[in-house]
XYZ file of C-alpha atoms in Angstrom:
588
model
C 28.610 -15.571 5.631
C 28.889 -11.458 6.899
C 30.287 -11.142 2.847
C 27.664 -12.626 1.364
C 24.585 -11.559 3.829
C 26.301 -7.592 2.832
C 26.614 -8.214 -0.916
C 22.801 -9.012 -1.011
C 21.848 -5.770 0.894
C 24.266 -3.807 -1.332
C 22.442 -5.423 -4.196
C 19.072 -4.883 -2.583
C 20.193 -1.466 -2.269
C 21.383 -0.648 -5.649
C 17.554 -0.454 -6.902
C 16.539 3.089 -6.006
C 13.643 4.760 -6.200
C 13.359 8.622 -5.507
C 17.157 7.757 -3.724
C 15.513 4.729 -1.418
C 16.038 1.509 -1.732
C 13.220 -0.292 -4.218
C 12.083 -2.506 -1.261
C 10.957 0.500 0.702
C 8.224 1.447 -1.380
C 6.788 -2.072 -1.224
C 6.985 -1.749 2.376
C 4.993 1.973 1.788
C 2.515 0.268 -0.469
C 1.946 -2.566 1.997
C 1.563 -0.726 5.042
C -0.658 1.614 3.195
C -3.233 -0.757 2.116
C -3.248 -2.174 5.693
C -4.017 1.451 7.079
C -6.361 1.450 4.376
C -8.445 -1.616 5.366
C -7.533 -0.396 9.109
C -8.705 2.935 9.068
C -11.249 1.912 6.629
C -13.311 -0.313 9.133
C -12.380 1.940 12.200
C -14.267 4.761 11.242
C -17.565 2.944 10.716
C -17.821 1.203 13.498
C -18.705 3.586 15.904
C -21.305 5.150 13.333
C -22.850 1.787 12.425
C -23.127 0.217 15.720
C -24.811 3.660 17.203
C -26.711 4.311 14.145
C -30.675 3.883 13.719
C -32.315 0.565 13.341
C -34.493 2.260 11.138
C -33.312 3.856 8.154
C -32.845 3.171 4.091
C -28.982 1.665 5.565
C -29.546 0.956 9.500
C -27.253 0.144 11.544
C -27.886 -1.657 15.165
C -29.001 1.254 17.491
C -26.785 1.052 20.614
C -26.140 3.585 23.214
C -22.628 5.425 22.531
C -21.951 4.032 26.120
C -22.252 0.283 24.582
C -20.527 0.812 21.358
C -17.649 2.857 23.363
C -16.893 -0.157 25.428
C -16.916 -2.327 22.706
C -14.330 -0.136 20.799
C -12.233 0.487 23.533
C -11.464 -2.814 24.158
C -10.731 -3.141 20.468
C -8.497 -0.266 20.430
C -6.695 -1.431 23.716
C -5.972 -4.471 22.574
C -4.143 -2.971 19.422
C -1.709 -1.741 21.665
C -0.970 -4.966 23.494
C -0.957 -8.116 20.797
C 1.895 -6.281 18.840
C 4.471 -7.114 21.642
C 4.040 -10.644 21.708
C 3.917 -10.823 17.765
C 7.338 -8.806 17.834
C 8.159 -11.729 20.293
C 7.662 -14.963 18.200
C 8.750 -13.124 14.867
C 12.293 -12.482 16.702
C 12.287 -15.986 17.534
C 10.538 -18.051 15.584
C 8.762 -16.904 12.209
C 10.564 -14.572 10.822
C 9.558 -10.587 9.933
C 8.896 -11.193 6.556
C 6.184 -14.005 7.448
C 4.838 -12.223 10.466
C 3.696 -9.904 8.355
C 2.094 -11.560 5.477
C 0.471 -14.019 8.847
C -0.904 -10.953 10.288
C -2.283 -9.688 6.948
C -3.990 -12.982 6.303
C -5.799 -12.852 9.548
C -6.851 -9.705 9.167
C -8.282 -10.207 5.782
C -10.362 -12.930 7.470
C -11.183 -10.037 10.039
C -12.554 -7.967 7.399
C -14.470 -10.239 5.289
C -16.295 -11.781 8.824
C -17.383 -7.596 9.584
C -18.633 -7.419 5.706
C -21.611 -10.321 6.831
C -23.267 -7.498 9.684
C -24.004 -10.492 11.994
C -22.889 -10.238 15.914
C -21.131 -13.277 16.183
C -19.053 -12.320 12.642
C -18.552 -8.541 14.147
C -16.957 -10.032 17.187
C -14.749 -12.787 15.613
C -13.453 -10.255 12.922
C -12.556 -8.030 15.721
C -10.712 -10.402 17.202
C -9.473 -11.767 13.822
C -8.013 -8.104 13.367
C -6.693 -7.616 16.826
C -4.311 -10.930 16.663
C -3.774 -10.038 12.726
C -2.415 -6.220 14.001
C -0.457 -8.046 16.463
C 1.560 -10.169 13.560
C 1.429 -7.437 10.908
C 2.293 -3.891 13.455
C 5.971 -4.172 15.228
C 7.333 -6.779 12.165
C 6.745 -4.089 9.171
C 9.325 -1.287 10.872
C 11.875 -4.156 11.845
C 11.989 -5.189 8.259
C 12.339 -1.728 7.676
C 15.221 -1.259 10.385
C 16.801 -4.901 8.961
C 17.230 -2.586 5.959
C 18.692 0.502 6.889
C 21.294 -1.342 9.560
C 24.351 -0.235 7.351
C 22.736 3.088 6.517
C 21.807 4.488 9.444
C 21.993 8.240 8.000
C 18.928 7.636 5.703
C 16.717 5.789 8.049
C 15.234 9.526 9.267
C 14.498 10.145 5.507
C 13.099 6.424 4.846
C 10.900 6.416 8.293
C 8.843 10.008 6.619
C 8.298 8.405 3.739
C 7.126 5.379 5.577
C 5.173 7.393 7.292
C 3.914 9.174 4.503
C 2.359 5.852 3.382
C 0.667 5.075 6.623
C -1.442 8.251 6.125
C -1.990 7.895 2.752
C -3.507 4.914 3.631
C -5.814 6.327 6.606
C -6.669 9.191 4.036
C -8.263 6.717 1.242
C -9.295 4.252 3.512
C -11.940 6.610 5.414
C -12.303 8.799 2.448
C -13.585 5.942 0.388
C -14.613 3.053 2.888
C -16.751 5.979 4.761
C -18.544 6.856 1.494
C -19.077 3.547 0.224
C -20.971 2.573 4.080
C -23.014 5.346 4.293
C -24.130 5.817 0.708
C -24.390 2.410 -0.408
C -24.089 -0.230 2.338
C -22.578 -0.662 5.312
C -21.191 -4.511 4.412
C -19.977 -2.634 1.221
C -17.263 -0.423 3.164
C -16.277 -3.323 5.721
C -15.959 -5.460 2.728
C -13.516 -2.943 0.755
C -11.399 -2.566 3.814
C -11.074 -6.615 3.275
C -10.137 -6.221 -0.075
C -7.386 -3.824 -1.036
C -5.930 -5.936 2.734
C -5.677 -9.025 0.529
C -4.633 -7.475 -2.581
C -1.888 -5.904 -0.644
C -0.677 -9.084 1.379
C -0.243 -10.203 -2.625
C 1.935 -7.381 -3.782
C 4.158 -8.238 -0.666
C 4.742 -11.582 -0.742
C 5.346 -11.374 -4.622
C 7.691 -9.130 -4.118
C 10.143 -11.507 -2.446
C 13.037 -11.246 -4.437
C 13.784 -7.454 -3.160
C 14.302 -8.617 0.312
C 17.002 -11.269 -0.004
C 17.717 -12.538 3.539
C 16.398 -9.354 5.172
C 13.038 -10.705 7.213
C 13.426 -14.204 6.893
C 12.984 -16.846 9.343
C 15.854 -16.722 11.956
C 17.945 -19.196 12.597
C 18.944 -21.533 15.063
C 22.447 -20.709 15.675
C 21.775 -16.377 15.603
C 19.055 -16.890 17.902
C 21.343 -19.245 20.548
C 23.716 -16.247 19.339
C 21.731 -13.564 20.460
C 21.034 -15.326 23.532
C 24.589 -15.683 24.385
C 25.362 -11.900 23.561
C 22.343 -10.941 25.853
C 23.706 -12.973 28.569
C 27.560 -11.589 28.080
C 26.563 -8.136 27.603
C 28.949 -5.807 27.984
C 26.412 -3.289 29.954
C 27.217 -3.993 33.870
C 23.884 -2.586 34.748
C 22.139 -5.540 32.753
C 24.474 -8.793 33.737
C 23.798 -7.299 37.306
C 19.883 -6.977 36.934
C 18.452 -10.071 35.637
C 14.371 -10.354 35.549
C 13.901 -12.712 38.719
C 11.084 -15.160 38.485
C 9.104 -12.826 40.631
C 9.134 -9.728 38.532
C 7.892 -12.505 35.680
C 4.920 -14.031 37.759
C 3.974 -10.057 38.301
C 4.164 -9.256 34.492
C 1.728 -12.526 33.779
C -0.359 -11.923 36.499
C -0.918 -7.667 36.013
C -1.207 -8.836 31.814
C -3.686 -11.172 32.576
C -5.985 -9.100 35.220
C -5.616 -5.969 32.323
C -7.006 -8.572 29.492
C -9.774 -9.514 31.912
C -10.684 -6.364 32.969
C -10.417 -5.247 28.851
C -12.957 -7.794 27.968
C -15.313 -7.873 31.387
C -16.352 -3.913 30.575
C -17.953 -4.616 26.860
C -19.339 -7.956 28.654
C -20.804 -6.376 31.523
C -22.767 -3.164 29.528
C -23.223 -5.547 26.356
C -23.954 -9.065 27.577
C -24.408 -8.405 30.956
C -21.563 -11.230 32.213
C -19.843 -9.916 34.971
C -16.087 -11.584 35.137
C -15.942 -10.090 38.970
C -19.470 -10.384 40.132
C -18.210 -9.647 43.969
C -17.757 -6.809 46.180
C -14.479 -6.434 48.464
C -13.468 -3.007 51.097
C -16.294 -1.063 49.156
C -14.773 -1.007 45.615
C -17.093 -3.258 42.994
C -15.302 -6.351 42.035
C -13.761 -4.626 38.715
C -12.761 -1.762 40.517
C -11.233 -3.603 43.145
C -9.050 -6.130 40.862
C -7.955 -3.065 38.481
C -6.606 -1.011 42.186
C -4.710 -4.613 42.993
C -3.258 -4.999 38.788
C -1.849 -1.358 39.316
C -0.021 -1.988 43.397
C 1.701 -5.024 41.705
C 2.495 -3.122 38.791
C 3.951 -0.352 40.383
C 5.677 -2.809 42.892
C 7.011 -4.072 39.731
C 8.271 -1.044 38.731
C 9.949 0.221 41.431
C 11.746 -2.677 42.280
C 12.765 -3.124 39.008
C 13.904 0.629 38.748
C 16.056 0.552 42.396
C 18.247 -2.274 41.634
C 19.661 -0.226 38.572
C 22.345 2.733 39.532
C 20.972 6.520 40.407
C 21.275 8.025 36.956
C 19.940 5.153 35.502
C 17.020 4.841 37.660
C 16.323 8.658 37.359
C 16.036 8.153 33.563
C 14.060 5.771 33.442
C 11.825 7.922 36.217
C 11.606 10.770 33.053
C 9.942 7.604 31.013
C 7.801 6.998 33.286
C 6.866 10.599 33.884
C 6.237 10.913 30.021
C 4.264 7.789 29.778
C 1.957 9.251 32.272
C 1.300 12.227 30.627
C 0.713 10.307 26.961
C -2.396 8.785 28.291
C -4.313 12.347 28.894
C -2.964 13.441 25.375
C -4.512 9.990 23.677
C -7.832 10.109 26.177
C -8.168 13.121 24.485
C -6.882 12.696 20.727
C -8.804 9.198 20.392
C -12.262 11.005 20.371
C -11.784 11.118 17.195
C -12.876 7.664 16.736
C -15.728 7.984 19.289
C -17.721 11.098 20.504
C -16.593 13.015 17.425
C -18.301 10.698 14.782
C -20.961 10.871 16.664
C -20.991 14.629 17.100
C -20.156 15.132 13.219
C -22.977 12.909 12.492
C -25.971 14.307 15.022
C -24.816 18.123 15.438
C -22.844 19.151 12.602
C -24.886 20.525 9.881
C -23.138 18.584 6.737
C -26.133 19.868 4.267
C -24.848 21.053 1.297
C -26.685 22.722 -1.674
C -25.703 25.297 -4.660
C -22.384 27.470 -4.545
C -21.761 25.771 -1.132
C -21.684 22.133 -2.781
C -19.784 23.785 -5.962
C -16.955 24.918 -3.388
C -17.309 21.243 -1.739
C -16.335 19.464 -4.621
C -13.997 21.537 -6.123
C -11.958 21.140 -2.786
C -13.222 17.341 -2.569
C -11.690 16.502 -6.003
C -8.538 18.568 -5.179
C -8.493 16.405 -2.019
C -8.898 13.076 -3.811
C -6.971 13.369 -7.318
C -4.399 15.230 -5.926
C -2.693 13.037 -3.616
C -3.741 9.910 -6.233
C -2.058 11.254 -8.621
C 0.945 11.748 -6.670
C 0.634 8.011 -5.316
C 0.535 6.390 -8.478
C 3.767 8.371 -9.684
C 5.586 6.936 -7.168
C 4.201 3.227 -8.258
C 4.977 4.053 -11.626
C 8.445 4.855 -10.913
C 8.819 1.731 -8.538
C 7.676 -0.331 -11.471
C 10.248 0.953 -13.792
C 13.109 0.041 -11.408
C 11.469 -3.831 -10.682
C 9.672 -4.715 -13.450
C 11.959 -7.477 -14.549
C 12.423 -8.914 -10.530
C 8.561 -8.800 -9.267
C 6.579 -8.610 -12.131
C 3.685 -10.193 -10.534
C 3.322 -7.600 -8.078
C 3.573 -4.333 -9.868
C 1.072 -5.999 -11.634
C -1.416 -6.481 -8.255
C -0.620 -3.034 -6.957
C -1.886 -1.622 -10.860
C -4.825 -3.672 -9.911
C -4.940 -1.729 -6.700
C -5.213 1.499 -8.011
C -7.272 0.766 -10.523
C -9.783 -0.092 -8.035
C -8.873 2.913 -5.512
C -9.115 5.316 -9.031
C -12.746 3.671 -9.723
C -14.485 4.079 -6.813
C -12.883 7.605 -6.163
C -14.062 8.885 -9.629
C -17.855 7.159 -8.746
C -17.742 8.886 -5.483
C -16.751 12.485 -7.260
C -19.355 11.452 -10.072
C -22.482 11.024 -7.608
C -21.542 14.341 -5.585
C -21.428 16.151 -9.367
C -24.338 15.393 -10.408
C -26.511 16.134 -7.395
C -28.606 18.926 -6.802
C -28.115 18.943 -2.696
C -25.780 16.361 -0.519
C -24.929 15.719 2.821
C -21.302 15.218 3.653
C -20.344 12.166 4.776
C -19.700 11.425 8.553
C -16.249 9.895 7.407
C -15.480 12.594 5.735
C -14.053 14.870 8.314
C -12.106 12.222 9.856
C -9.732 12.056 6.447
C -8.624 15.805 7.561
C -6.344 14.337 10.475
C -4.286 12.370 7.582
C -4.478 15.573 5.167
C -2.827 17.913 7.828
C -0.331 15.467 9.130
C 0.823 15.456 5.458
C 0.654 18.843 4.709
C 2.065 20.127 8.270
C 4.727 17.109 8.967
C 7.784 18.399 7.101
C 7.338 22.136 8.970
C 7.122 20.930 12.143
C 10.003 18.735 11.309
C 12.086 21.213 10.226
C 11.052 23.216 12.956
C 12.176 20.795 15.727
C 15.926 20.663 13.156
C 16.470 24.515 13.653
C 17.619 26.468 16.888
C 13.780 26.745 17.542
C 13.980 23.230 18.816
C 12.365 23.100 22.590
C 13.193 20.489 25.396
C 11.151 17.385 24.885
C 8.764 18.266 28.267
C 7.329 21.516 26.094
C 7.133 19.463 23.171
C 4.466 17.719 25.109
C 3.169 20.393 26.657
C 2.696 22.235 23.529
C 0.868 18.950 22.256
C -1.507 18.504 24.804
C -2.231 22.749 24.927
C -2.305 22.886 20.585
C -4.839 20.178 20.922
C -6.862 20.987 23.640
C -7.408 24.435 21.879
C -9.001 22.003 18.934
C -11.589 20.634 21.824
C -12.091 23.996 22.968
C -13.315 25.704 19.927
C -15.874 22.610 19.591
C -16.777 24.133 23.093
C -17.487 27.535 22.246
C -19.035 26.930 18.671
C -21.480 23.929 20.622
C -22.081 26.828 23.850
C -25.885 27.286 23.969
C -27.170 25.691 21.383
C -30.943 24.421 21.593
C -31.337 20.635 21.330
C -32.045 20.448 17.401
C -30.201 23.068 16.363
C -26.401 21.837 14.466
C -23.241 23.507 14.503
C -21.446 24.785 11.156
C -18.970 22.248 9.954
C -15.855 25.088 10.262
C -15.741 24.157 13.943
C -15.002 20.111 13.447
C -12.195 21.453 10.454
C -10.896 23.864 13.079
C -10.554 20.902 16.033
C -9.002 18.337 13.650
C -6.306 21.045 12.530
C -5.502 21.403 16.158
C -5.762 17.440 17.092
C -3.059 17.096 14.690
C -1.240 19.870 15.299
C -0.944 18.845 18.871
C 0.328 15.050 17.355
C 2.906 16.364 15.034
C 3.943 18.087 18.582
C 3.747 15.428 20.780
C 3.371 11.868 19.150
C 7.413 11.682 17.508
C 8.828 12.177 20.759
C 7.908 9.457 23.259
C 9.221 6.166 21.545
C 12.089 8.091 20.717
C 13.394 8.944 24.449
C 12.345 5.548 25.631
C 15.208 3.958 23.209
C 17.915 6.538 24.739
C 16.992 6.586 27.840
C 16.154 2.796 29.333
C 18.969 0.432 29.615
C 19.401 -2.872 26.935
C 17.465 -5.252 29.209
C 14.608 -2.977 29.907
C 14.011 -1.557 26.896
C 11.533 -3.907 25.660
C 9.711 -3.734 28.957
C 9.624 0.289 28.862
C 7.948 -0.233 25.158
C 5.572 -2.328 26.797
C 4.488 0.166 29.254
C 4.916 3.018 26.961
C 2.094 0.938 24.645
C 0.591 0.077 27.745
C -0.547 3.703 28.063
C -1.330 4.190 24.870
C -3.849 1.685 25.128
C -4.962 3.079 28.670
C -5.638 6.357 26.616
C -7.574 4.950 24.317
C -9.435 2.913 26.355
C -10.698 5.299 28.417
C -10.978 7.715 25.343
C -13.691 5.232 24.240
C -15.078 5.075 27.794
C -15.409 8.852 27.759
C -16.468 9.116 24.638
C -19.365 6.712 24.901
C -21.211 9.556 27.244
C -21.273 12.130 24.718
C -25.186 11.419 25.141
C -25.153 11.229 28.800
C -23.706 14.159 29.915
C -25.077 16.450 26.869
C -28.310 15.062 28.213
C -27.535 16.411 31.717
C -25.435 19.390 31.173
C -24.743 20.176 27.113
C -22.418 19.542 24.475
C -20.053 22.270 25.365
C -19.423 20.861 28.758
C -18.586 17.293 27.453
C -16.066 18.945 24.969
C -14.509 21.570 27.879
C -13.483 18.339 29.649
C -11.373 17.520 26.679
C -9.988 20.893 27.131
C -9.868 21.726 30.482
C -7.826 18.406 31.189
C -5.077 18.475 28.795
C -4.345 22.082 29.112
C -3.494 21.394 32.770
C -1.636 18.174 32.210
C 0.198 20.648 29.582
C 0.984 23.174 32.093
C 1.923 20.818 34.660
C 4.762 18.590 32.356
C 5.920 22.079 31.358
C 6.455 23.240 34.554
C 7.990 19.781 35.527
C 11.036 20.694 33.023
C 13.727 21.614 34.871
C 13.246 18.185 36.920
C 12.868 15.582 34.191
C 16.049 17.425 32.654
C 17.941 16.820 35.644
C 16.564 13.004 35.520
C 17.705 12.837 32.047
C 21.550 13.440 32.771
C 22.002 15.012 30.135
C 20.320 13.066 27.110
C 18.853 15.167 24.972
């Protein structure tokens, strides 16, 4: 069975495409269409929900406090569905159908935002939370299935993987973005929903690739994997079993997070309280959140002491990192909140003359560029696989065709006006642009003997960015209520935002995997995404008072908050170097 399961991977493997398996650039085209449709809907929905009721395209007029509740849930629960889709696609479904699952219920997600109704916004959020959940850990274990026997080129296949996840967050707010706020805003939620379907096509056709990689497992290798867990060869896991207590305290922290997640949009929204009580002076959320995070660090720590002293110290320096990775995504995640709002109420995006010549030129170099490059690659994918997935070469030309349409009617329309205002969307496709264009330096930079110790890495991250948040400080400082701020500053702040990610964002997952022992390795993930999804909850939380506290104070001092606090947190995992390299023991 091990001869024939490696003959089909050699096979699968013998179809190359710029020295990378065939299969791999289905993967990139599949995972960029669902950042497309992803990124594509995330970038409205801030702008629509906030924007004015009335208006040529309105939107629905809530506070940034509202729709930054609502979001943050959304984005919290991004974090949290993926590790119990992981779960039953080990198990039960399969990789390969997790993800074309998770795409369908997405696709539902999408078309249910396109109808601009409250009920359909809400069930398409949830329709794309449980869809993310299918779709997010199940595309990089198919890609991992592949690259098993060839470990040495998963670094190279995981950039261009990579590469394809922004390509998709480029296009998808480039065009979605322009479509909304030009045209419609059912017209950009509906697009996301599209090129999501057509993309679920191209994967699925392209089924013969694969061979067994993905598919559904097995009875006897999952009572096989069972057995191996159980007989591991690692003392430290036979010897540290999770009792039924540390399970009853992983349901019952999971289940107070979810109701806390949902009781904050409910409470500002709806005005349903899930804790309408008081208890030793705390409200009742307050109060339940304090108890969720004793039991969880209970959890923790009792967990952590029955492992040996080395072991227990690395998994300390986890813990210590995970900490820090919620100030640096509190921060970076404005970029989804208070900054759409800020790029759409105090930038000045006006644009007339030599000022729009320069725009477009750049705009077109922007767009075609990158296109152009894109569909070179899908050319030379459909040379090598014409004759095994004919079908879905086929659906990805229909793709681009469609991406290549609407980009030359968007570059049309700015042409042939005489004055235009930049789109709010616009300046959030600059994050993808630099990761691209910045990605293989820092890379290289982290291969040479320039290569720092993983606790600068994130201090550098959380300093490079907080510089970003800090020149939106200085070029917001005193202006009169009215009065917007040149559109340099925003382009200045993403460069640094990203800067600080290329720095920071690479580092965490991978220390978790050398660090934490077999059997807690999937429960370190989940608290690693666990404070991801802190970070960007309370990103949205403190991003919804952009209008509060520029009310009260001014827009610098909202944006010196996002500077002041990760410069410290920067300083402070710095300076905590020498320790969390003597918790390491030596793993670098």
């Amino acid at each position: 069975m091990n001869q024939t399961a490696g003959a089909v991977e050699q096979n699968f493997f013998d179809s190359k495409v710029l020295g990378h398996p065939s299969g791999l650039f289905v993967l990139f085209f599949t995972e960029m269409w669902e950042r497309f449709s992803f990124y594509g809907m995330r970038v409205l929905l801030i702008n629509f929900l906030t924007f004015s009721i009335i208006n040529d395209n309105p939107g629905w007029g809530w506070s940034a406090e509202n729709a930054g509740a609502l979001y943050g849930t959304y984005a919290m629960l991004l974090y949290i569905t993926p590790i119990f889709g992981g779960i039953i696609a080990d198990r039960y479904i399969g990789y390969r159908w997790a993800v074309v699952i998770g795409s369908i219920i997405m696709t539902l997600g999408h078309a249910a935002m396109a109808v601009d109704t409250p009920f359909m916004l809400y069930a398409g959020l949830g329709l794309l939370v449980i869809g993310t959940g299918f779709f997010k850990p199940n595309m990089t274990s198919i890609l991992s299935e592949m690259y098993k026997s060839f470990p040495e080129k998963k670094d190279g296949a995981y950039t261009i993987f990579y590469m394809g996840v922004n390509a998709g967050a480029f296009f998808g707010m480039m065009l979605c973005g322009y479509l909304a706020e030009k045209v419609g805003w059912h017209w950009g939620f509906g697009l996301a929903g599209v090129f999501m379907l057509l993309g679920t096509l191209q994967f699925w056709l392209a089924k013969p690739l694969f061979g067994t990689v993905g598919e559904v497992p097995s009875k006897e290798k999952r009572l096989a994997d069972e057995a191996a867990a159980k007989t591991s060869t690692n003392e430290e896991d036979r010897r540290n079993p999770f009792t039924i207590t540390d399970k009853i305290l992983i349901v019952l922290t999971a289940v107070i997070g979810l109701l806390y997640a949902f009781n904050d949009p409910l409470s500002k929204i709806g005005n349903v309280n899930l804790f309408p009580f008081e208890a030793f002076g705390f409200d009742g959320q307050s109060f339940v959140i304090l108890v969720a995070l004793i039991l969880f660090l209970y959890l923790v720590i009792t967990r952590m002491m029955r492992y040996t002293l080395v072991i227990r110290h690395r998994m300390i320096a986890v813990i210590i990192f995970a900490f820090f990775t919620i100030f640096f995504w509190m921060s970076f995640e404005q970029g989804a909140s208070s900054l759409v709002i800020f790029a759409r109420d105090n930038v000045d995006r006006s644009l007339a003359g030599s000022s729009l010549t320069i725009f477009n030129v750049v705009n077109t170099l922007l767009t075609v560029v990158p296109l152009l490059i894109v569909s070179w690659v899908l050319f030379l994918l459909a040379k090598q696989t014409w004759h095994r997935i004919p079908m879905s070469n086929i659906v990805l030309a229909i793709c681009f065709i469609g991406v290549w349409g609407v980009a030359i009617w968007m570059l049309y329309q700015e042409y042939t006006a005489t004055s235009s205002e930049i789109t709010v969307s616009w300046f959030s496709i600059l994050n993808s642009f630099f990761i691209i264009a910045f990605a293989s330096t820092v890379s290289k930079l982290w291969d040479s003997k320039y290569n720092p110790p993983a606790a600068v890495k994130y201090g550098m991250g959380l300093i490079i960015m907080a510089i970003g948040f800090g020149l939106l400080a200085f070029g917001s400082h005193g202006i009169a209520s009215g009065v917007k701020v040149s559109m340099i500053w925003l382009v200045l702040a993403y460069l640094f935002h990203t800067l600080g990610e290329l720095c920071l964002s690479p580092v965490g997952l991978s220390y978790v995997s050398k660090l934490v022992p077999g059997r807690m390795i999937a429960f370190m993930f989940g608290m690693w995404y666990l404070a991801i999804a802190i970070g960007s909850k309370l990103a949205a939380i403190l991003g919804g008072q952009i209008e509060n506290i520029t009310k009260e104070y001014s827009l610098s001092t909202f944006f010196l908050i996002f500077t002041i606090v990760p410069v410290v947190a920067g300083l402070l995992v710095i300076a905590l170097n020498p320790l969390l390299k003597r918790l390491m023991h030596g793993v670098r």
